[in-house]
Amino acid sequence: MTSNRASNAVRSAVTRQALVTAARRLFAERGYGDVGTEEIVHAAGLTRGALYHHFHDKADLFAAVFEEVEIETNARIAGALEAAGVTDPVNGMKVGAAAFLDVCAEPEMARIILLDAPSVLGWERWTEISNEHNMGLVYGLIGRGIEVGRIPAQPIPPLAHSLLGALREAALYLARAADRDVARLEVGAVMDRFIESTTAA
């Protein structure tokens, strides 16, 4: 009985992931509004019944796609920090911000994270999911910065939310820019200055 339950759980997880993978590719290519559920289940090799077994509707499926993208983005930011060997927390914020902007410069990632997610999920749900995966890293860098005297002692939450808010707006500007290469350089420089000004000891 236990073995059957385990097998069913594995099959269920595989089916769910197939739907998320298919939807992510289609949403990234054409955007949420231009992709129908029938196309998603066909691409996943499944049925509409399978989709509605795992998700309430297309928006619920999009939320799962967005969460997967956020997890991947956070991993890329953490990887950039590790690769840079950053020891200074303020420089760590700059490296992290740059890694996030690099992700958002990719058209398919920008479409999901910035162009579709706010309208499909609503601002509150969008920021809730994003904060769940990113806020811990920002809190950690600010806390370490205060600890070593690189950032003035202050309540961490308002500074963390202000930094993430500015970064999201910078990324939205980048995603909507006609020339993303130029915009990437411009917003990168702006974010570096913003981080320096808001964390100056």
Short mmCIF file of C-alpha atoms in Angstrom, two decimals, residues 93-184:
data_model
loop_
_atom_site.label_atom_id
_atom_site.label_comp_id
_atom_site.label_asym_id
_atom_site.label_seq_id
_atom_site.Cartn_x
_atom_site.Cartn_y
_atom_site.Cartn_z
CA MET A 93 24.12 43.87 -2.89
CA LYS A 94 25.57 45.33 -6.08
CA VAL A 95 26.52 41.89 -7.41
CA GLY A 96 23.09 40.51 -6.50
CA ALA A 97 21.31 43.43 -8.14
CA ALA A 98 23.43 43.04 -11.27
CA ALA A 99 22.63 39.33 -11.46
CA PHE A 100 18.91 40.04 -11.16
CA LEU A 101 19.06 42.69 -13.88
CA ASP A 102 20.96 40.25 -16.11
CA VAL A 103 18.11 37.77 -15.70
CA CYS A 104 15.57 40.47 -16.51
CA ALA A 105 17.50 41.45 -19.64
CA GLU A 106 16.59 38.04 -21.08
CA PRO A 107 13.33 38.58 -23.02
CA GLU A 108 11.70 35.27 -22.02
CA MET A 109 12.48 35.73 -18.33
CA ALA A 110 11.38 39.36 -18.40
CA ARG A 111 8.06 38.39 -19.98
CA ILE A 112 7.21 36.01 -17.15
CA ILE A 113 8.73 37.86 -14.17
CA LEU A 114 7.91 41.45 -15.04
CA LEU A 115 5.44 41.82 -17.89
CA ASP A 116 2.91 39.06 -17.18
CA ALA A 117 3.23 38.27 -13.47
CA PRO A 118 1.95 41.62 -12.09
CA SER A 119 -1.17 41.58 -14.27
CA VAL A 120 -1.94 37.86 -13.99
CA LEU A 121 -1.28 37.50 -10.27
CA GLY A 122 -1.96 41.03 -9.08
CA TRP A 123 0.61 43.25 -7.40
CA GLU A 124 0.16 41.76 -3.93
CA ARG A 125 0.57 38.12 -4.98
CA TRP A 126 3.40 39.01 -7.36
CA THR A 127 5.44 40.70 -4.65
CA GLU A 128 4.51 38.05 -2.08
CA ILE A 129 6.00 35.23 -4.19
CA SER A 130 9.00 37.32 -5.17
CA ASN A 131 9.71 38.38 -1.60
CA GLU A 132 9.41 34.80 -0.38
CA HIS A 133 12.39 33.84 -2.52
CA ASN A 134 14.47 37.03 -2.44
CA MET A 135 13.86 38.86 0.83
CA GLY A 136 15.93 36.46 2.93
CA LEU A 137 19.05 37.17 0.89
CA VAL A 138 18.55 40.94 1.15
CA TYR A 139 17.89 40.75 4.89
CA GLY A 140 21.07 38.72 5.31
CA LEU A 141 23.25 41.19 3.40
CA ILE A 142 21.82 44.19 5.24
CA GLY A 143 22.18 42.48 8.61
CA ARG A 144 25.78 41.60 7.86
CA GLY A 145 26.43 45.14 6.64
CA ILE A 146 25.12 46.60 9.90
CA GLU A 147 27.11 44.06 11.90
CA VAL A 148 30.43 45.03 10.27
CA GLY A 149 29.70 48.76 10.22
CA ARG A 150 29.24 49.12 6.45
CA ILE A 151 25.59 50.13 6.89
CA PRO A 152 24.26 52.43 9.63
CA ALA A 153 22.29 50.64 12.33
CA GLN A 154 18.59 50.84 11.43
CA PRO A 155 15.48 48.66 11.12
CA ILE A 156 16.15 46.11 8.37
CA PRO A 157 12.63 45.60 6.90
CA PRO A 158 12.04 49.12 5.52
CA LEU A 159 15.50 49.26 3.94
CA ALA A 160 15.11 45.78 2.43
CA HIS A 161 11.70 46.61 0.97
CA SER A 162 12.97 49.93 -0.39
CA LEU A 163 15.93 48.28 -2.10
CA LEU A 164 13.82 45.51 -3.63
CA GLY A 165 11.19 48.02 -4.73
CA ALA A 166 13.79 50.12 -6.49
CA LEU A 167 15.30 47.03 -8.09
CA ARG A 168 11.92 45.86 -9.41
CA GLU A 169 11.23 49.29 -10.91
CA ALA A 170 14.67 49.31 -12.51
CA ALA A 171 14.00 45.85 -13.95
CA LEU A 172 10.60 46.96 -15.29
CA TYR A 173 12.28 49.90 -17.02
CA LEU A 174 14.79 47.49 -18.51
CA ALA A 175 12.13 45.03 -19.67
CA ARG A 176 10.18 47.74 -21.47
CA ALA A 177 13.18 49.51 -23.01
CA ALA A 178 13.52 49.67 -26.79
CA ASP A 179 17.28 49.12 -26.47
CA ARG A 180 17.85 46.68 -23.62
CA ASP A 181 21.64 46.72 -23.94
CA VAL A 182 21.78 50.46 -23.29
CA ALA A 183 19.07 50.24 -20.62
CA ARG A 184 20.97 47.46 -18.85
#
